[in-house]
Tab-separated table of C-alpha atoms in Angstrom:
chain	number	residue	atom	x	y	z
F	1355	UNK	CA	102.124	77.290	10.380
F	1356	UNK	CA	99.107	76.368	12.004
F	1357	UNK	CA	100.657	72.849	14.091
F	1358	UNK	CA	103.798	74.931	14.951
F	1359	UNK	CA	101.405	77.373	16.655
F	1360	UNK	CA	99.319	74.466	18.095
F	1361	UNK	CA	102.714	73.098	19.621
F	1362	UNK	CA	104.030	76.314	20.918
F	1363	UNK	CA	100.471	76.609	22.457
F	1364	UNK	CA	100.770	73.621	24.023
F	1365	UNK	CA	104.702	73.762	25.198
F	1366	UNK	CA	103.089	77.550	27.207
F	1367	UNK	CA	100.516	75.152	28.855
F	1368	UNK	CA	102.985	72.573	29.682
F	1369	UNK	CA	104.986	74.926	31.439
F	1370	UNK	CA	102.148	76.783	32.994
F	1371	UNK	CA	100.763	73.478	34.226
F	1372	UNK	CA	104.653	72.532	35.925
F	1373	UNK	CA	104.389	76.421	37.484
F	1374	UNK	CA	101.121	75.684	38.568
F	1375	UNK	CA	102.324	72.252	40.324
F	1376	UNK	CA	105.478	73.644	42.023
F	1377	UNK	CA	103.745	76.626	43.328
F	1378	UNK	CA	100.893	74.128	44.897
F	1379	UNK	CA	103.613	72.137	46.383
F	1380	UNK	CA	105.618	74.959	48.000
F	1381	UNK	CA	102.102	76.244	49.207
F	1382	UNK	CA	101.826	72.840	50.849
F	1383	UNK	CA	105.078	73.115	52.617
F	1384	UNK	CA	104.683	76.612	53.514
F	1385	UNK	CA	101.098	75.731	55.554
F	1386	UNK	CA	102.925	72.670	56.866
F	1387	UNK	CA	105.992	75.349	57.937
F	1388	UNK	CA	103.184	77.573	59.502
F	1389	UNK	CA	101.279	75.116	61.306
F	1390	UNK	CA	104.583	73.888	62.893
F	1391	UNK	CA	105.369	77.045	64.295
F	1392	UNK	CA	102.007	77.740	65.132
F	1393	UNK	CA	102.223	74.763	67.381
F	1394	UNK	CA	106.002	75.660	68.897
F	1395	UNK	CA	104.166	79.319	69.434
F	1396	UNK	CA	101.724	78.161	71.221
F	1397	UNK	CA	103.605	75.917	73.466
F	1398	UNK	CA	105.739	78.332	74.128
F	1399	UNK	CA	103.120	80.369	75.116
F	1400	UNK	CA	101.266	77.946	77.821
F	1401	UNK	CA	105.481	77.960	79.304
F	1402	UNK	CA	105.192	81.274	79.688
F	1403	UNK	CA	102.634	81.711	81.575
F	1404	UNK	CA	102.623	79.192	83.264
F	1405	UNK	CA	106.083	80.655	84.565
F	1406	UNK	CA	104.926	83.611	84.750
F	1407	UNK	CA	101.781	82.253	87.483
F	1408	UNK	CA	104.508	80.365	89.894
F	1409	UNK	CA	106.622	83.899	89.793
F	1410	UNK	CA	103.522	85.523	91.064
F	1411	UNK	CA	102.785	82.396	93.246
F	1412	UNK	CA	106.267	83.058	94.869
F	1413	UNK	CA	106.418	86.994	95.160
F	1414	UNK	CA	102.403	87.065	97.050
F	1415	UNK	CA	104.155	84.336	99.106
F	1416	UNK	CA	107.139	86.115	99.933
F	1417	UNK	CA	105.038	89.138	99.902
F	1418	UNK	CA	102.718	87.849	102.904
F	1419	UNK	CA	105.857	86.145	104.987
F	1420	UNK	CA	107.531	89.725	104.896
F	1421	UNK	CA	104.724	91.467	105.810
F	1422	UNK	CA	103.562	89.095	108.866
F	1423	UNK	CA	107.497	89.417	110.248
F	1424	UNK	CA	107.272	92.776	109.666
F	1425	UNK	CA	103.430	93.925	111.618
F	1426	UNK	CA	104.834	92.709	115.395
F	1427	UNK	CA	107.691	95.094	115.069
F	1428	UNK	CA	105.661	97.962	113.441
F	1429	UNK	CA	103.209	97.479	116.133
F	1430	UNK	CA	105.522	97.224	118.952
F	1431	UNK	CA	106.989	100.471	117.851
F	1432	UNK	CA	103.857	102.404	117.482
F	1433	UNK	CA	102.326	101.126	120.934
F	1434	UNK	CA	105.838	102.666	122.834
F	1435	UNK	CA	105.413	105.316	125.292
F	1436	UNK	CA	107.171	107.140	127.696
F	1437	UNK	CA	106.607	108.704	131.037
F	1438	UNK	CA	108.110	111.188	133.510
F	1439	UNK	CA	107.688	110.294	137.307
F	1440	UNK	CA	108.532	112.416	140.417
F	1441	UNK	CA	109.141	111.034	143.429
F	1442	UNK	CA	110.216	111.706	146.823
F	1443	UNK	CA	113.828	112.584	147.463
F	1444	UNK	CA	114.167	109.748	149.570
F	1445	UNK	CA	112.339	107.075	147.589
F	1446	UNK	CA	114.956	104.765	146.024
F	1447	UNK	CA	112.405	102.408	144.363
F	1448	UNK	CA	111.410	101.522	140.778
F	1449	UNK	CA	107.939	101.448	141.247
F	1450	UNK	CA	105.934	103.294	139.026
F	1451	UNK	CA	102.151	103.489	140.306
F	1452	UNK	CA	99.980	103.685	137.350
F	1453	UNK	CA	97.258	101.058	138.411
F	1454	UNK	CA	98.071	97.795	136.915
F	1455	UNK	CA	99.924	94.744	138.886
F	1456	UNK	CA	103.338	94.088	137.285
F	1457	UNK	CA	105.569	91.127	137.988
F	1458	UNK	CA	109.403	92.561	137.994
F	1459	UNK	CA	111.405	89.747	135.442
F	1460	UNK	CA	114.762	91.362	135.371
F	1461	UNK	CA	117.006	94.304	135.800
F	1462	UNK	CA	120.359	95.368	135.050
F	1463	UNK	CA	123.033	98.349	134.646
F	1464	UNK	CA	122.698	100.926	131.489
F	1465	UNK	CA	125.463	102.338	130.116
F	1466	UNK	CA	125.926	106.130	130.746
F	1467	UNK	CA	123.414	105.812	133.409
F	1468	UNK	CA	124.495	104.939	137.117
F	1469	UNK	CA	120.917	103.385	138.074
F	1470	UNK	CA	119.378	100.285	137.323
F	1471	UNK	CA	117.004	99.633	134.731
F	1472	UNK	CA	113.860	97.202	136.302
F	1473	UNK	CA	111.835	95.158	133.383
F	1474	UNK	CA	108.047	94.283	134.414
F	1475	UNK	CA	105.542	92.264	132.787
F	1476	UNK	CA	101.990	92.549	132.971
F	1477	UNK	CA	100.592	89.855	135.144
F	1478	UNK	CA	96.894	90.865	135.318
F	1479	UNK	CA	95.822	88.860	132.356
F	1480	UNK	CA	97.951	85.382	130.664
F	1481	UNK	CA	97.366	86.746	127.686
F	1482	UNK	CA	98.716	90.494	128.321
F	1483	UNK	CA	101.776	90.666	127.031
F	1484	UNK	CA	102.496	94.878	127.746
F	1485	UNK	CA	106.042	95.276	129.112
F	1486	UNK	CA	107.579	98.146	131.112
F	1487	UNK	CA	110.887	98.742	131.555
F	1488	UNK	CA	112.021	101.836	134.750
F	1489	UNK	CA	114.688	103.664	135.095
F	1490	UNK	CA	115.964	106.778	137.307
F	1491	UNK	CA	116.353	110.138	135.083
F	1492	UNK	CA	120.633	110.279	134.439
F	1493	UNK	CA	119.715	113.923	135.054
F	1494	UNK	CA	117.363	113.943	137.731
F	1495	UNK	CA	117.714	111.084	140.468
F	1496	UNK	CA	114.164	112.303	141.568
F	1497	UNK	CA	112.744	111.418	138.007
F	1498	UNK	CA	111.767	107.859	136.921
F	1499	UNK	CA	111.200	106.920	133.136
F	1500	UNK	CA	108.866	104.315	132.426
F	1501	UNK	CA	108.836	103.174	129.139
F	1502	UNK	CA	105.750	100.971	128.029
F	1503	UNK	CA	105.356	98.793	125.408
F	1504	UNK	CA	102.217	97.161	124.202
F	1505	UNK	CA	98.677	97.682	124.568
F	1506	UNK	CA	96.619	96.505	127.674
F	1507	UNK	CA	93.787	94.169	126.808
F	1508	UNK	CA	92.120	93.664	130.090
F	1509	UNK	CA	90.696	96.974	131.879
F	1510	UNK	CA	92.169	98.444	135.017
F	1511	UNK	CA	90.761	97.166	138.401
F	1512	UNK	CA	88.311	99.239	140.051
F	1513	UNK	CA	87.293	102.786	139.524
F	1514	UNK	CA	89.657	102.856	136.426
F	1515	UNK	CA	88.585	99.511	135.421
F	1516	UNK	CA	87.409	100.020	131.517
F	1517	UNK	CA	90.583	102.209	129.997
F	1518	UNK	CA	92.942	100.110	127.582
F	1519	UNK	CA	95.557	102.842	126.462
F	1520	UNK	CA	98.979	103.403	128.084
F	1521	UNK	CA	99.860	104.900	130.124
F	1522	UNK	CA	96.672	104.712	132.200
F	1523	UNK	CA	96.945	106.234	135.487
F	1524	UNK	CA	95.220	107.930	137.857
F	1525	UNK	CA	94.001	111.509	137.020
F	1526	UNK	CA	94.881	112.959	140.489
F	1527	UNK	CA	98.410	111.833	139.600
F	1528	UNK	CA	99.282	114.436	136.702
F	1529	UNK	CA	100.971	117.596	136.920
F	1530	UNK	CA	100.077	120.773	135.288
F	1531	UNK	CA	102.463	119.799	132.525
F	1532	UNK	CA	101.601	117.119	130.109
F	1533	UNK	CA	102.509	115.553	126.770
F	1534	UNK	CA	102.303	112.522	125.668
F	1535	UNK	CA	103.484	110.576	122.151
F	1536	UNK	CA	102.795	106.759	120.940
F	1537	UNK	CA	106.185	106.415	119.204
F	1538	UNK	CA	110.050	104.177	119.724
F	1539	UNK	CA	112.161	107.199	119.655
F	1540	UNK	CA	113.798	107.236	123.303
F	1541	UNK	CA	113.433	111.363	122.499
F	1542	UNK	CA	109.769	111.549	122.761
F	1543	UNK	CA	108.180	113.812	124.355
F	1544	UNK	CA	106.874	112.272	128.442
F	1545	UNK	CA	103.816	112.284	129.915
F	1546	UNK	CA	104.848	114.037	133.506
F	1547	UNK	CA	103.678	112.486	136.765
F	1548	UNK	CA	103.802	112.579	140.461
F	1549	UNK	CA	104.337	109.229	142.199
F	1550	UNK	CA	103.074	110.849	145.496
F	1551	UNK	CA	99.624	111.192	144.672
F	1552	UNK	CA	99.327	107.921	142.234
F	1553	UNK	CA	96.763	105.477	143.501
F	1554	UNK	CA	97.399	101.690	144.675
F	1555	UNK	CA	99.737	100.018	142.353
F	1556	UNK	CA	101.360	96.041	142.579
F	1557	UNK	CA	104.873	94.906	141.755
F	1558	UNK	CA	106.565	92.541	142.272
């Protein structure tokens, strides 16, 4: 009785022993397993960012090439303004005294307006690069529009010399009515002048 127990005794430890020997090799493959994907995790991982760094790379450099295009033609815009200029009756010229010396670089016919449109250019400094473009009022052939563009970075000559903004012109020259507005819309409001009492002006 006793050696039957002493074999079934040692059959159970037999088979506890094999348990114990499979379950210590599948724990070896299972920390192999993990440390194989720990590996392909991390890997995949350094891809990812590293993806992730050229994608940021490329939009700050698309970012900054968008905005630089982008500043000259905000700026133009916001540095646009118009001007209202009365003149004699019998003054057919384009000339728009408001103190600077311009140098007249083309003209040409508008549509729905008869009278020529006179482009000017800045020529006190190299470096200036304000533009003014005159035309006679469709409604009012006694009325010129100046339209400026840019800011002046040289002062005016003589008594005005000093005063950057546009339009600059002589004080004596405005009317009792005036507005003014730094914007592109061809509706702004105009700065209302009269050429007759306008100081010394040059273009050419």
């Amino acid at each position: 009785m006793d050696v039957q127990r002493n074999v079934s005794n040692k059959d159970k430890i037999q088979e506890i022993g094999a348990e114990l020997e499979r379950l210590v090799s599948e724990n070896k493959e299972l920390c192999l397993l993990l440390h194989m994907m720990n590996d392909k995790y991390t890997t995949l991982r350094a891809h990812v960012e590293k993806k992730r760094e050229e994608m940021n790379s490329v939009n700050q450099s698309c970012s900054s090439h968008n905005l630089i295009h982008r500043q000259p033609i905000e700026k133009i815009k916001s540095k646009s303004t118009r001007i209202l200029v009365r003149t004699k009756e019998d003054n057919t010229s384009l000339v728009v005294k408001d103190g600077y010396h311009w140098r007249k670089y083309g003209q040409k016919i508008i549509k729905d307006n008869p009278s020529p449109r006179a482009y000017f250019r800045c020529s006190m400094a190299p470096k200036c690069h304000v533009k003014k473009k005159v035309q006679r009022s469709a409604d009012d052939k006694s009325v010129l529009v100046a339209t400026y563009q840019g800011e002046h970075n040289h002062p005016l000559p003589g008594e005005l010399a000093g005063v950057t903004s546009l339009p600059n012109v002589s004080s004596t020259g405005l009317m009792s009515e005036l507005s003014c507005s730094t914007s592109g819309d061809r509706s702004l409001p105009a700065v209302n002048l009269d050429l007759t009492l306008c100081g010394s002006n040059h273009e050419g």
